[in-house]
Amino acid sequence: MNRALAWINNIEIEIVQGETILQAARRLGEEIPTLCYSPGLAPEGGCRLCLVEVGRSPRLAGACHTPIQHGMEITTHTPRLESLRREILTLYLEVDEQREFPTDTRDSEFGRLLEHYGLRPKSNPCAQADERSNRTHTYLRFDPDLCISCRRCLNACEQIQGQFVYGIASRGPSTHLIIGPGERFDESACVACGACVDQCPTLALTDRDRMNGKPAERVTQSVCGYCGVGCRVEVESAGNRVLRIRGVPGAAVNRGHLCVKGRYAHNYHHSPDRLTTPLKRVGSDWIPISWDEAIHFAAERLQQVRDQHGPNALGGLASSRSTNEAAYLLQKLFRTQIGTNNVDCCARVCHSSTALALQIVTGTGAASVSFADIESARCIVLAGSNATEAHPVVGARLKQAVLKGAKLIVIDPRRVELAEYADHHLQVRPGGNVPLFNAMAKVMVDEGLIDSAYLQERVESVSEFREFLRAVSLETAAEQSGVEPAKIVAAARLIGNLRPALFVTGLGLSELTQGTASVMTMANIAMLTGSIGRPGAGMMPLRGQNNVQGAADMGTMPTQVTGYQSLRDPQVRNRLTQVWGSAPPEEAGITIPEMLDAAARGDLHALWVQGEDIAHSDPNEAHVIKALTNLDFLMVQEMFFSETAKYAHLILPAAGALEQEGTFTNGERRIQRVRPAVEPPGESRADWTVIRDVGIALGAEWHYDEPAAVMKEIARVAPHLFGGVDYASMGPDGVQWPCPEPGHTGSTRVHEDGFVRGKGRLVTIAYAASPEQCSTEFPFVLVTGRVLEHYNVGSMTRRTAQCELVGEDFLEIHPDDASAIGIAAGDFVELESRRDRAKARVRLSQRMTPGTLFLAFHFPESHTNRLTSSYTDPQSKCPEYKITAVRLQPATAVPLE
Ligand code: SF4
């Protein structure tokens, strides 16, 4: 077959299908100037700077949007083209040939072009004209005098984030960029992702922190310390301060994109509230002590409790914000130096149901896919996840996939943002997932909308499942789930007809007493439609904290050791004995809720809490506090004096995400390097070093001198998942486990050649109502969750300018409910559950159905978790944050005691 060839500046080039002239030229290293073009955005073809000559009697063609074709002869720089480009540039500004070229202009793409073409602007196009600039957003600034209406910001906003903030007004010379309907960022749909700033070639749009002026001394590549998306970041710093953060262009996870938290909310690192020295409680006070004293005191107290009450009277909670290496060492310390499996992490209170469910039915308790599968998905089911707020970069990718034609079904009690883009929004009653998924499965099976070959080859219990579905009634399911039969049928048909599908899930499925059941019944649908192990399809749980996936992977679980290995498997025990010198007890330990129950009863005497604020984040606050106050020894590793730290006997100051070395694992099983951009303040230290030193003080012969040494050991302990994971061979985008041997490049998908457990399993589970039921006394259902601007207990985001965006937790309530109890937007209400009371300001919202409320938990003064119950999923022990029966009454703004 003849090769398709073209010539650019007389250089022969083989044509790549679908490439434009510009892309081909750049592949050859031939530079063509552009202004409105940006890789990753659709070609705009507006600025005309990229015009090239094509053919021997040359015609002009826009290189950014003209496909390169066989036989084309292209010239990119001729006197005619260069003069044209010069002329085009002069249209954007008045020039003054006598003027010196302003040096700061070189900071911008536009300025560098002006300089290249010898154009000296009369006024400096990159000088910041304060008077006219639009500063209606905490983080953004727009200077209309510098804008050349190239539309890159507008295209980025639409094509990356999908917010449609910008528009172009007027025509001809009056053409100009407009921001929202009212020329105010803060009243527009802007979510401050900063994609527009990254695109602006003239510095008309800038980050306001850029104006602080300090030049960067260092640029460090690391990973965002907020959510489990795990965006790669470039951190600019100077003099031990973080100046700015950008997304790493081309990073596999985020392709340069970030959300408002990852990009702007970094100042907590430098907060005056940071803990800077170990603190020991003396009476009702805490006194600063040295690290030597702190390590000695910690080891002594842990040993005393173990000697007095036995190893199972101690427990350890690993931080999902800290590194894999720290989590690994903490579970090793408890298993080898204390002699208990009482270790857990915050995965327990978020996705433990998901992990357990997927482990049971597929053999792997993690995502079967990569985020990149979103772009090839034809049908996406988003269940129990407000992805655009809780996992914004993935949320934006989901939105883009739908804008480009993928079908979307949203299953959520709340009309979350993505429901606006959905083909079907099934507004399920909180806790109604199991009957809903069973009914959808019935429709698929009855109508033959299933992948029979896949089921026959790869799935077990098919006939039992068919039998089970015979008894499922659509009408009963509709009653239990709150979703009309016609909607259930329509959604099931859409998924069944477009199979395979991508199932993206969040805490709305897992934080229920039927959490594990919810995920398993959803996985039934995934298997019926042949979705798991296929490109653009499968199971994608969105993980909450930055390293919650890694903390569980590392073995901070009471039932399994590193790499989800059985505590009783003789081979595993053998390997652990070789590497650790001893094997852990065979008997499983207890989970976080069980540890708190045990402490409240007086059976657990010592607790080591690494980077979790359980007195704020865990349900039934009064019970948690009772447990904490009952302990003989509470040791807390934290960046700030948290709610939990108030009850501690020893507080150890911890390093932040941008202050330490190690690895984080994101929600697509990707292990990525984390590097220090700045030093931790005072004497605060990276968690892994503290755990190592306490381990040594407890008698361990540990010789880890750097986190890479810990990773080498992790590879030996769990070779089936991490055998080939090693800092030295890890590329910039890290590696996705399983990566079983050196030289292995990692796994973008699992279950491709068959399920890890052998055959996938269909499960038959009936609906069981939550024990937390509404009544005439407590008529509303409260759902708790997160908002875009804040993260978890807010200890980091509350110490940044995020508070200018959202400064308090608010109660979302349907206007009909609000008027029925006589409250208006902005009023305060008191919420009371069967346990306690809380208070919040009201926000009227049609996102909730009447009778259902939403409240975030980022601010400790709201005491959201005073309301929530201690009910847990019986299998995973995940608490039920998504159903709390409450009543409301108008209140004053005075905070509760
Ligand atoms: Fe950080 Fe998550 Fe935002 Fe990415 S999406 S920047 S990981 S908070």
mmCIF file of C-alpha atoms in Angstrom, residues 359-641:
data_model
loop_
_atom_site.group_PDB
_atom_site.id
_atom_site.type_symbol
_atom_site.label_atom_id
_atom_site.label_comp_id
_atom_site.label_asym_id
_atom_site.label_seq_id
_atom_site.Cartn_x
_atom_site.Cartn_y
_atom_site.Cartn_z
ATOM 1 C CA GLN A 359 -14.264 -7.858 46.350
ATOM 2 C CA ILE A 360 -17.109 -10.305 46.918
ATOM 3 C CA VAL A 361 -18.520 -10.215 43.400
ATOM 4 C CA THR A 362 -15.399 -9.591 41.282
ATOM 5 C CA GLY A 363 -12.393 -10.429 43.466
ATOM 6 C CA THR A 364 -10.963 -6.876 43.494
ATOM 7 C CA GLY A 365 -12.306 -4.196 45.820
ATOM 8 C CA ALA A 366 -11.342 -1.271 43.614
ATOM 9 C CA ALA A 367 -12.154 0.425 40.318
ATOM 10 C CA SER A 368 -12.060 -1.926 37.346
ATOM 11 C CA VAL A 369 -11.305 0.955 34.979
ATOM 12 C CA SER A 370 -9.298 4.154 34.523
ATOM 13 C CA PHE A 371 -10.624 7.699 34.311
ATOM 14 C CA ALA A 372 -9.647 7.608 30.624
ATOM 15 C CA ASP A 373 -12.510 5.144 30.076
ATOM 16 C CA ILE A 374 -14.935 8.035 30.607
ATOM 17 C CA GLU A 375 -14.154 9.379 27.128
ATOM 18 C CA SER A 376 -14.942 6.090 25.427
ATOM 19 C CA ALA A 377 -18.113 5.339 27.412
ATOM 20 C CA ARG A 378 -21.365 5.300 25.457
ATOM 21 C CA CYS A 379 -23.584 5.027 28.505
ATOM 22 C CA ILE A 380 -22.736 6.303 31.980
ATOM 23 C CA VAL A 381 -24.643 5.509 35.152
ATOM 24 C CA LEU A 382 -23.788 7.922 37.964
ATOM 25 C CA ALA A 383 -25.168 6.698 41.267
ATOM 26 C CA GLY A 384 -24.937 8.385 44.651
ATOM 27 C CA SER A 385 -22.234 10.798 43.548
ATOM 28 C CA ASN A 386 -22.237 14.568 43.205
ATOM 29 C CA ALA A 387 -19.129 14.269 41.054
ATOM 30 C CA THR A 388 -18.853 17.875 39.878
ATOM 31 C CA GLU A 389 -18.566 19.031 43.507
ATOM 32 C CA ALA A 390 -16.871 16.151 45.298
ATOM 33 C CA HIS A 391 -14.546 14.999 42.476
ATOM 34 C CA PRO A 392 -14.559 18.058 40.235
ATOM 35 C CA VAL A 393 -11.973 17.072 37.626
ATOM 36 C CA VAL A 394 -13.649 13.726 37.017
ATOM 37 C CA GLY A 395 -17.037 15.477 37.195
ATOM 38 C CA ALA A 396 -15.919 17.810 34.405
ATOM 39 C CA ARG A 397 -14.772 14.844 32.305
ATOM 40 C CA LEU A 398 -18.146 13.159 32.813
ATOM 41 C CA LYS A 399 -19.930 16.326 31.755
ATOM 42 C CA GLN A 400 -17.768 16.630 28.647
ATOM 43 C CA ALA A 401 -18.459 13.008 27.718
ATOM 44 C CA VAL A 402 -22.194 13.706 27.905
ATOM 45 C CA LEU A 403 -21.861 16.954 25.927
ATOM 46 C CA LYS A 404 -20.128 14.888 23.260
ATOM 47 C CA GLY A 405 -22.967 12.371 23.069
ATOM 48 C CA ALA A 406 -22.641 9.764 25.831
ATOM 49 C CA LYS A 407 -25.950 8.913 27.504
ATOM 50 C CA LEU A 408 -26.210 9.606 31.225
ATOM 51 C CA ILE A 409 -28.436 8.183 33.927
ATOM 52 C CA VAL A 410 -28.180 9.848 37.338
ATOM 53 C CA ILE A 411 -29.434 7.959 40.377
ATOM 54 C CA ASP A 412 -29.532 10.294 43.365
ATOM 55 C CA PRO A 413 -32.069 11.655 45.868
ATOM 56 C CA ARG A 414 -30.688 15.098 45.108
ATOM 57 C CA ARG A 415 -30.870 16.882 41.765
ATOM 58 C CA VAL A 416 -27.084 17.189 41.559
ATOM 59 C CA GLU A 417 -25.556 19.302 38.796
ATOM 60 C CA LEU A 418 -25.014 16.369 36.427
ATOM 61 C CA ALA A 419 -28.713 15.482 36.672
ATOM 62 C CA GLU A 420 -29.282 18.581 34.528
ATOM 63 C CA TYR A 421 -27.358 16.836 31.732
ATOM 64 C CA ALA A 422 -28.895 13.383 32.235
ATOM 65 C CA ASP A 423 -31.223 11.480 29.946
ATOM 66 C CA HIS A 424 -32.863 10.104 33.071
ATOM 67 C CA HIS A 425 -32.649 11.276 36.662
ATOM 68 C CA LEU A 426 -33.987 8.616 39.007
ATOM 69 C CA GLN A 427 -34.607 10.568 42.203
ATOM 70 C CA VAL A 428 -34.362 7.535 44.433
ATOM 71 C CA ARG A 429 -35.425 7.721 48.062
ATOM 72 C CA PRO A 430 -32.343 7.575 50.374
ATOM 73 C CA GLY A 431 -31.678 3.874 50.949
ATOM 74 C CA GLY A 432 -33.878 2.741 48.045
ATOM 75 C CA ASN A 433 -31.083 1.547 45.754
ATOM 76 C CA VAL A 434 -31.437 -2.208 46.225
ATOM 77 C CA PRO A 435 -35.074 -2.483 45.044
ATOM 78 C CA LEU A 436 -34.300 -0.026 42.241
ATOM 79 C CA PHE A 437 -31.354 -2.061 40.893
ATOM 80 C CA ASN A 438 -33.249 -5.340 41.289
ATOM 81 C CA ALA A 439 -36.149 -3.905 39.286
ATOM 82 C CA MET A 440 -33.794 -2.623 36.584
ATOM 83 C CA ALA A 441 -32.184 -6.071 36.413
ATOM 84 C CA LYS A 442 -35.631 -7.628 36.004
ATOM 85 C CA VAL A 443 -36.473 -5.333 33.085
ATOM 86 C CA MET A 444 -33.158 -6.154 31.396
ATOM 87 C CA VAL A 445 -33.566 -9.900 31.837
ATOM 88 C CA ASP A 446 -37.256 -9.932 30.839
ATOM 89 C CA GLU A 447 -36.595 -7.894 27.725
ATOM 90 C CA GLY A 448 -33.417 -9.732 26.744
ATOM 91 C CA LEU A 449 -31.249 -6.630 27.139
ATOM 92 C CA ILE A 450 -28.352 -8.648 28.509
ATOM 93 C CA ASP A 451 -25.042 -9.987 27.248
ATOM 94 C CA SER A 452 -25.804 -13.713 27.281
ATOM 95 C CA ALA A 453 -22.411 -14.790 25.948
ATOM 96 C CA TYR A 454 -20.604 -12.798 28.658
ATOM 97 C CA LEU A 455 -22.851 -14.255 31.354
ATOM 98 C CA GLN A 456 -22.334 -17.791 30.140
ATOM 99 C CA GLU A 457 -18.602 -17.468 29.893
ATOM 100 C CA ARG A 458 -17.764 -15.235 32.837
ATOM 101 C CA VAL A 459 -20.506 -15.160 35.473
ATOM 102 C CA GLU A 460 -21.851 -17.659 38.018
ATOM 103 C CA SER A 461 -25.251 -18.045 39.721
ATOM 104 C CA VAL A 462 -27.117 -16.873 36.597
ATOM 105 C CA SER A 463 -30.055 -19.288 36.917
ATOM 106 C CA GLU A 464 -30.506 -18.578 40.648
ATOM 107 C CA PHE A 465 -30.534 -14.910 39.811
ATOM 108 C CA ARG A 466 -33.156 -15.335 37.086
ATOM 109 C CA GLU A 467 -35.239 -17.289 39.593
ATOM 110 C CA PHE A 468 -34.861 -14.515 42.190
ATOM 111 C CA LEU A 469 -35.997 -11.890 39.678
ATOM 112 C CA ARG A 470 -39.260 -13.767 39.040
ATOM 113 C CA ALA A 471 -40.473 -12.598 42.460
ATOM 114 C CA VAL A 472 -39.348 -8.980 41.932
ATOM 115 C CA SER A 473 -42.285 -6.668 41.333
ATOM 116 C CA LEU A 474 -41.804 -3.370 39.567
ATOM 117 C CA GLU A 475 -44.636 -1.795 41.522
ATOM 118 C CA THR A 476 -43.225 -2.846 44.890
ATOM 119 C CA ALA A 477 -39.757 -1.685 43.829
ATOM 120 C CA ALA A 478 -41.234 1.651 42.799
ATOM 121 C CA GLU A 479 -42.868 2.030 46.198
ATOM 122 C CA GLN A 480 -39.679 1.121 48.058
ATOM 123 C CA SER A 481 -37.333 3.206 45.915
ATOM 124 C CA GLY A 482 -39.626 6.151 45.254
ATOM 125 C CA VAL A 483 -38.961 5.915 41.487
ATOM 126 C CA GLU A 484 -41.933 5.447 39.156
ATOM 127 C CA PRO A 485 -42.072 2.143 37.224
ATOM 128 C CA ALA A 486 -41.972 3.926 33.840
ATOM 129 C CA LYS A 487 -38.722 5.653 34.772
ATOM 130 C CA ILE A 488 -37.168 2.415 36.004
ATOM 131 C CA VAL A 489 -38.077 0.741 32.717
ATOM 132 C CA ALA A 490 -36.793 3.615 30.573
ATOM 133 C CA ALA A 491 -33.441 3.743 32.372
ATOM 134 C CA ALA A 492 -33.013 -0.047 32.272
ATOM 135 C CA ARG A 493 -33.759 -0.084 28.542
ATOM 136 C CA LEU A 494 -31.250 2.678 27.852
ATOM 137 C CA ILE A 495 -28.475 0.852 29.706
ATOM 138 C CA GLY A 496 -29.451 -2.519 28.247
ATOM 139 C CA ASN A 497 -29.601 -1.233 24.679
ATOM 140 C CA LEU A 498 -26.305 0.643 24.860
ATOM 141 C CA ARG A 499 -24.440 -2.041 26.855
ATOM 142 C CA PRO A 500 -21.713 -2.208 28.078
ATOM 143 C CA ALA A 501 -21.963 0.766 30.456
ATOM 144 C CA LEU A 502 -19.748 2.665 32.870
ATOM 145 C CA PHE A 503 -20.978 2.693 36.484
ATOM 146 C CA VAL A 504 -19.633 5.629 38.485
ATOM 147 C CA THR A 505 -20.507 5.473 42.159
ATOM 148 C CA GLY A 506 -20.181 7.578 45.274
ATOM 149 C CA LEU A 507 -20.976 7.589 48.942
ATOM 150 C CA GLY A 508 -24.712 7.799 48.268
ATOM 151 C CA LEU A 509 -24.513 4.073 47.581
ATOM 152 C CA SER A 510 -22.085 3.019 50.267
ATOM 153 C CA GLU A 511 -22.941 5.045 53.401
ATOM 154 C CA LEU A 512 -26.128 3.116 54.107
ATOM 155 C CA THR A 513 -27.071 0.111 56.188
ATOM 156 C CA GLN A 514 -27.637 -1.529 52.784
ATOM 157 C CA GLY A 515 -24.415 -0.017 51.405
ATOM 158 C CA THR A 516 -22.674 -3.243 50.436
ATOM 159 C CA ALA A 517 -25.971 -4.572 49.088
ATOM 160 C CA SER A 518 -26.481 -1.405 47.028
ATOM 161 C CA VAL A 519 -23.124 -1.785 45.300
ATOM 162 C CA MET A 520 -23.557 -5.526 44.756
ATOM 163 C CA THR A 521 -27.000 -5.092 43.196
ATOM 164 C CA MET A 522 -25.583 -2.394 40.947
ATOM 165 C CA ALA A 523 -22.741 -4.755 40.017
ATOM 166 C CA ASN A 524 -25.473 -7.265 39.021
ATOM 167 C CA ILE A 525 -26.539 -4.819 36.320
ATOM 168 C CA ALA A 526 -22.931 -4.295 35.269
ATOM 169 C CA MET A 527 -22.522 -8.047 34.838
ATOM 170 C CA LEU A 528 -25.830 -8.547 33.051
ATOM 171 C CA THR A 529 -24.719 -5.953 30.516
ATOM 172 C CA GLY A 530 -21.217 -7.422 30.168
ATOM 173 C CA SER A 531 -19.680 -4.208 31.430
ATOM 174 C CA ILE A 532 -16.843 -5.238 33.746
ATOM 175 C CA GLY A 533 -13.431 -5.667 32.108
ATOM 176 C CA ARG A 534 -14.404 -3.879 28.895
ATOM 177 C CA PRO A 535 -13.113 -0.549 27.516
ATOM 178 C CA GLY A 536 -15.346 2.436 28.287
ATOM 179 C CA ALA A 537 -17.293 0.377 30.810
ATOM 180 C CA GLY A 538 -17.027 -1.128 34.270
ATOM 181 C CA MET A 539 -17.083 -0.037 37.899
ATOM 182 C CA MET A 540 -15.637 3.328 38.911
ATOM 183 C CA PRO A 541 -16.092 4.190 42.596
ATOM 184 C CA LEU A 542 -14.929 7.776 43.169
ATOM 185 C CA ARG A 543 -12.734 7.749 46.262
ATOM 186 C CA GLY A 544 -13.029 10.544 48.817
ATOM 187 C CA GLN A 545 -9.705 11.500 50.380
ATOM 188 C CA ASN A 546 -6.479 11.791 48.432
ATOM 189 C CA ASN A 547 -5.058 8.483 49.648
ATOM 190 C CA VAL A 548 -8.035 6.547 50.937
ATOM 191 C CA GLN A 549 -7.478 3.938 48.226
ATOM 192 C CA GLY A 550 -3.833 3.621 49.254
ATOM 193 C CA ALA A 551 -4.536 3.446 52.986
ATOM 194 C CA ALA A 552 -6.787 0.418 52.420
ATOM 195 C CA ASP A 553 -4.365 -1.108 49.864
ATOM 196 C CA MET A 554 -1.565 -0.888 52.425
ATOM 197 C CA GLY A 555 -3.489 -3.067 54.879
ATOM 198 C CA THR A 556 -4.922 -0.607 57.383
ATOM 199 C CA MET A 557 -7.899 -2.916 57.645
ATOM 200 C CA PRO A 558 -8.648 -5.218 60.560
ATOM 201 C CA THR A 559 -9.577 -8.167 58.346
ATOM 202 C CA GLN A 560 -6.828 -8.168 55.708
ATOM 203 C CA VAL A 561 -3.150 -7.435 55.496
ATOM 204 C CA THR A 562 -1.295 -5.379 52.817
ATOM 205 C CA GLY A 563 -2.689 -5.994 49.319
ATOM 206 C CA TYR A 564 -6.025 -7.367 50.628
ATOM 207 C CA GLN A 565 -4.362 -10.638 51.645
ATOM 208 C CA SER A 566 -5.944 -13.043 54.067
ATOM 209 C CA LEU A 567 -4.609 -13.075 57.606
ATOM 210 C CA ARG A 568 -5.014 -16.848 57.656
ATOM 211 C CA ASP A 569 -3.483 -17.812 54.311
ATOM 212 C CA PRO A 570 -0.400 -19.951 55.139
ATOM 213 C CA GLN A 571 1.505 -18.637 52.103
ATOM 214 C CA VAL A 572 0.876 -15.041 53.132
ATOM 215 C CA ARG A 573 1.845 -15.789 56.731
ATOM 216 C CA ASN A 574 5.039 -17.442 55.517
ATOM 217 C CA ARG A 575 5.946 -14.461 53.404
ATOM 218 C CA LEU A 576 5.204 -12.043 56.257
ATOM 219 C CA THR A 577 7.357 -14.086 58.600
ATOM 220 C CA GLN A 578 10.234 -13.883 56.119
ATOM 221 C CA VAL A 579 9.885 -10.134 55.540
ATOM 222 C CA TRP A 580 8.645 -8.947 58.938
ATOM 223 C CA GLY A 581 10.209 -11.570 61.146
ATOM 224 C CA SER A 582 6.772 -12.571 62.464
ATOM 225 C CA ALA A 583 3.231 -13.017 61.192
ATOM 226 C CA PRO A 584 0.286 -11.043 62.597
ATOM 227 C CA PRO A 585 -2.397 -12.698 64.742
ATOM 228 C CA GLU A 586 -4.820 -14.789 62.676
ATOM 229 C CA GLU A 587 -7.812 -13.350 64.464
ATOM 230 C CA ALA A 588 -9.309 -10.299 62.696
ATOM 231 C CA GLY A 589 -9.247 -6.987 64.517
ATOM 232 C CA ILE A 590 -12.073 -4.505 64.928
ATOM 233 C CA THR A 591 -13.264 -1.623 62.761
ATOM 234 C CA ILE A 592 -13.465 2.094 63.667
ATOM 235 C CA PRO A 593 -17.105 1.958 64.844
ATOM 236 C CA GLU A 594 -16.289 -1.185 66.828
ATOM 237 C CA MET A 595 -13.211 0.466 68.366
ATOM 238 C CA LEU A 596 -15.321 3.423 69.452
ATOM 239 C CA ASP A 597 -17.951 1.095 70.915
ATOM 240 C CA ALA A 598 -15.203 -0.819 72.716
ATOM 241 C CA ALA A 599 -13.681 2.395 74.073
ATOM 242 C CA ALA A 600 -17.077 3.620 75.272
ATOM 243 C CA ARG A 601 -17.566 0.253 77.051
ATOM 244 C CA GLY A 602 -14.078 0.439 78.563
ATOM 245 C CA ASP A 603 -12.662 -2.464 76.524
ATOM 246 C CA LEU A 604 -10.333 -0.415 74.318
ATOM 247 C CA HIS A 605 -7.814 1.609 76.292
ATOM 248 C CA ALA A 606 -5.420 3.220 73.811
ATOM 249 C CA LEU A 607 -5.989 4.713 70.380
ATOM 250 C CA TRP A 608 -3.497 6.164 67.907
ATOM 251 C CA VAL A 609 -5.303 8.478 65.486
ATOM 252 C CA GLN A 610 -3.181 9.548 62.554
ATOM 253 C CA GLY A 611 -4.647 12.470 60.624
ATOM 254 C CA GLU A 612 -8.358 11.828 61.118
ATOM 255 C CA ASP A 613 -10.686 14.129 63.022
ATOM 256 C CA ILE A 614 -13.092 11.465 64.184
ATOM 257 C CA ALA A 615 -14.711 13.725 66.817
ATOM 258 C CA HIS A 616 -15.918 15.837 63.899
ATOM 259 C CA SER A 617 -16.322 13.413 61.010
ATOM 260 C CA ASP A 618 -17.684 10.254 62.570
ATOM 261 C CA PRO A 619 -21.384 9.733 63.215
ATOM 262 C CA ASN A 620 -23.124 10.207 66.528
ATOM 263 C CA GLU A 621 -20.713 12.791 67.924
ATOM 264 C CA ALA A 622 -21.767 12.300 71.549
ATOM 265 C CA HIS A 623 -20.895 8.603 71.341
ATOM 266 C CA VAL A 624 -17.500 9.359 69.759
ATOM 267 C CA ILE A 625 -16.666 11.866 72.468
ATOM 268 C CA LYS A 626 -17.709 9.441 75.181
ATOM 269 C CA ALA A 627 -15.359 6.876 73.633
ATOM 270 C CA LEU A 628 -12.445 9.316 73.357
ATOM 271 C CA THR A 629 -12.803 10.604 76.910
ATOM 272 C CA ASN A 630 -12.859 7.026 78.182
ATOM 273 C CA LEU A 631 -9.437 6.161 76.782
ATOM 274 C CA ASP A 632 -6.358 5.796 78.987
ATOM 275 C CA PHE A 633 -4.180 7.013 76.154
ATOM 276 C CA LEU A 634 -5.137 8.927 73.008
ATOM 277 C CA MET A 635 -2.366 9.920 70.637
ATOM 278 C CA VAL A 636 -3.130 12.195 67.686
ATOM 279 C CA GLN A 637 -0.922 13.017 64.690
ATOM 280 C CA GLU A 638 -2.324 16.176 63.102
ATOM 281 C CA MET A 639 -1.541 19.400 61.289
ATOM 282 C CA PHE A 640 -4.021 21.387 63.397
ATOM 283 C CA PHE A 641 -5.494 21.295 66.867
#
